[in-house]
Amino acid sequence: MKTIKNSCIVLFLALTVLGCASLYDHFTYTETIETKLSTLSLMDKSDEPFSDYADEITDLRNQLKKMEIYEKGKNKNEITSRMWELLGSEEHLVGSYLKLWEEQGNLSPAFTEEAIPQIEKAYDLMLLFETKKDKKSQNALTEFIKNL
C-alpha cells in the first residue's frame, strides 16, 4: 500500500514538473500562423496600390502590435517579444515592407520575391521556437535577430 502511495506521489510530482516545464503557448502559436498568412497574403498584393488595402494593412499593423504587447507581458520571454517588436518596426521586416509600400504606392513583384523568404524565415523561426523551446531553436532565433 505504501508503495502505491509513493508511486502516486512520484507520478503526481513528475506530471506537475513536466506541466510547468512546458512553455508552449497555443495562443502565440496560432496567432503567429495567422499573422504569417495575413502578411504573406498582403505581400502578394503589394504590386497593387497601397490605398486599395489600407484597412487590411491597418489590421496587420494592429495584429503585430497586439502580439508585441502580449509577448512583452509574459515572463522570461525576451527573445519572442523582441522578434515581434522587430516584425512590426518600420526599420525591419514587415513594418519596413509596409512602410515602403505606403511610400511608393506599389512594389515590384521582383522586390516582393526577394523580401518574402526573409519574412517567412522570421515567422518560421518563431513558430519553431514556440513549439520546441530548446536551445537550438533559441539560438537560431537569437542569431536571426542579431543579423537584422
Protein backbone atom coordinates (compact mmCIF):
# COMPACT_ATOMS: atom_id res chain seq x y z
CA MET A 1 0.00 0.00 0.00
CA LYS A 2 2.86 2.32 0.89
CA THR A 3 4.50 1.55 -2.49
CA ILE A 4 1.32 2.52 -4.36
CA LYS A 5 1.06 5.75 -2.35
CA ASN A 6 4.72 6.61 -3.05
CA SER A 7 4.27 5.78 -6.73
CA CYS A 8 1.24 8.05 -6.94
CA ILE A 9 3.15 10.89 -5.26
CA VAL A 10 6.10 10.45 -7.63
CA LEU A 11 3.76 10.34 -10.65
CA PHE A 12 1.92 13.47 -9.48
CA LEU A 13 5.19 15.34 -8.95
CA ALA A 14 6.53 14.26 -12.32
CA LEU A 15 3.38 15.39 -14.11
CA THR A 16 3.44 18.69 -12.24
CA VAL A 17 7.08 19.33 -13.14
CA LEU A 18 6.53 18.37 -16.78
CA GLY A 19 3.43 20.53 -16.97
CA CYS A 20 5.30 23.52 -15.61
CA ALA A 21 8.29 22.88 -17.83
CA SER A 22 6.19 23.17 -20.98
CA LEU A 23 6.36 26.77 -22.04
CA TYR A 24 4.32 26.25 -25.18
CA ASP A 25 1.66 28.89 -25.66
CA HIS A 26 -1.09 27.79 -28.03
CA PHE A 27 -2.37 31.36 -28.44
CA THR A 28 1.06 32.57 -29.53
CA TYR A 29 1.44 29.66 -31.92
CA THR A 30 -1.93 30.10 -33.64
CA GLU A 31 -1.65 33.89 -33.77
CA THR A 32 1.82 33.61 -35.29
CA ILE A 33 0.47 31.34 -38.03
CA GLU A 34 -2.47 33.66 -38.65
CA THR A 35 -0.22 36.72 -38.78
CA LYS A 36 2.21 34.99 -41.11
CA LEU A 37 -0.59 34.10 -43.51
CA SER A 38 -2.01 37.64 -43.40
CA THR A 39 1.44 39.09 -44.02
CA LEU A 40 2.20 36.85 -46.99
CA SER A 41 -1.24 37.41 -48.46
CA LEU A 42 -0.78 41.19 -48.33
CA MET A 43 2.73 40.95 -49.72
CA ASP A 44 1.33 39.09 -52.72
CA LYS A 45 -0.91 42.11 -53.37
CA SER A 46 1.77 44.76 -52.96
CA ASP A 47 2.17 45.26 -56.70
CA GLU A 48 -1.26 46.88 -56.48
CA PRO A 49 -1.99 50.32 -54.95
CA PHE A 50 -1.38 50.56 -51.21
CA SER A 51 -4.63 52.50 -50.79
CA ASP A 52 -6.65 49.51 -52.03
CA TYR A 53 -5.54 47.54 -48.98
CA ALA A 54 -5.32 50.28 -46.34
CA ASP A 55 -7.82 48.60 -43.99
CA GLU A 56 -6.12 45.20 -44.22
CA ILE A 57 -2.73 46.82 -43.66
CA THR A 58 -4.01 48.66 -40.61
CA ASP A 59 -5.37 45.35 -39.29
CA LEU A 60 -1.98 43.69 -39.84
CA ARG A 61 -0.12 46.52 -38.10
CA ASN A 62 -2.54 46.26 -35.19
CA GLN A 63 -2.03 42.50 -35.05
CA LEU A 64 1.75 42.92 -34.96
CA LYS A 65 1.43 45.46 -32.14
CA LYS A 66 -1.03 43.25 -30.24
CA MET A 67 1.39 40.34 -30.34
CA GLU A 68 4.30 42.51 -29.30
CA ILE A 69 2.34 43.72 -26.26
CA TYR A 70 1.10 40.20 -25.45
CA GLU A 71 4.59 38.70 -25.61
CA LYS A 72 6.10 41.50 -23.51
CA GLY A 73 3.61 40.63 -20.79
CA LYS A 74 4.96 37.10 -20.39
CA ASN A 75 7.84 36.31 -18.04
CA LYS A 76 11.20 35.21 -19.42
CA ASN A 77 10.14 35.92 -22.97
CA GLU A 78 12.64 38.49 -24.20
CA ILE A 79 13.51 36.74 -27.46
CA THR A 80 9.95 36.29 -28.74
CA SER A 81 9.00 39.73 -27.53
CA ARG A 82 11.96 41.27 -29.37
CA MET A 83 11.09 39.37 -32.54
CA TRP A 84 7.52 40.73 -32.55
CA GLU A 85 8.91 44.20 -31.95
CA LEU A 86 11.23 43.82 -34.95
CA LEU A 87 8.50 42.40 -37.18
CA GLY A 88 6.35 45.49 -36.67
CA SER A 89 9.17 48.04 -36.64
CA GLU A 90 9.32 50.43 -39.58
CA GLU A 91 13.06 49.71 -39.79
CA HIS A 92 12.79 45.92 -40.13
CA LEU A 93 10.88 43.09 -41.70
CA VAL A 94 7.09 43.51 -42.10
CA GLY A 95 6.90 47.05 -40.77
CA SER A 96 9.56 48.33 -43.17
CA TYR A 97 7.95 46.46 -46.07
CA LEU A 98 4.57 48.07 -45.35
CA LYS A 99 6.16 51.48 -44.93
CA LEU A 100 7.92 51.20 -48.28
CA TRP A 101 4.72 50.04 -49.95
CA GLU A 102 2.91 53.04 -48.49
CA GLU A 103 5.62 55.48 -49.60
CA GLN A 104 5.89 54.10 -53.13
CA GLY A 105 2.26 53.26 -53.73
CA ASN A 106 3.09 49.79 -55.00
CA LEU A 107 6.09 47.45 -55.12
CA SER A 108 7.55 45.37 -57.90
CA PRO A 109 6.96 41.60 -57.88
CA ALA A 110 10.75 41.12 -58.01
CA PHE A 111 11.16 43.11 -54.79
CA THR A 112 8.41 41.08 -53.13
CA GLU A 113 10.04 37.82 -54.20
CA GLU A 114 13.27 38.99 -52.54
CA ALA A 115 11.54 40.03 -49.30
CA ILE A 116 9.23 37.05 -48.76
CA PRO A 117 11.91 34.48 -47.80
CA GLN A 118 13.35 36.65 -45.03
CA ILE A 119 9.95 37.47 -43.57
CA GLU A 120 8.84 33.83 -43.86
CA LYS A 121 12.03 32.76 -42.08
CA ALA A 122 11.30 35.15 -39.20
CA TYR A 123 7.85 33.67 -38.68
CA ASP A 124 9.10 30.10 -39.11
CA LEU A 125 11.83 30.59 -36.52
CA MET A 126 9.28 31.97 -34.06
CA LEU A 127 6.97 29.02 -34.69
CA LEU A 128 9.83 26.56 -34.22
CA PHE A 129 10.92 28.25 -31.02
CA GLU A 130 7.35 28.27 -29.69
CA THR A 131 6.95 24.53 -30.24
CA LYS A 132 10.44 23.42 -29.20
CA LYS A 133 11.59 25.92 -26.58
CA ASP A 134 15.01 24.34 -26.79
CA LYS A 135 18.50 25.81 -27.01
CA LYS A 136 18.86 25.11 -30.74
CA SER A 137 15.68 26.97 -31.74
CA GLN A 138 16.51 29.75 -29.28
CA ASN A 139 19.98 30.17 -30.79
CA ALA A 140 18.55 30.22 -34.32
CA LEU A 141 16.10 32.97 -33.39
CA THR A 142 18.74 34.94 -31.50
CA GLU A 143 21.15 34.70 -34.44
CA PHE A 144 18.45 35.87 -36.85
CA ILE A 145 17.77 38.90 -34.65
CA LYS A 146 21.48 39.75 -34.44
CA ASN A 147 21.77 39.70 -38.23
CA LEU A 148 18.97 42.18 -38.84
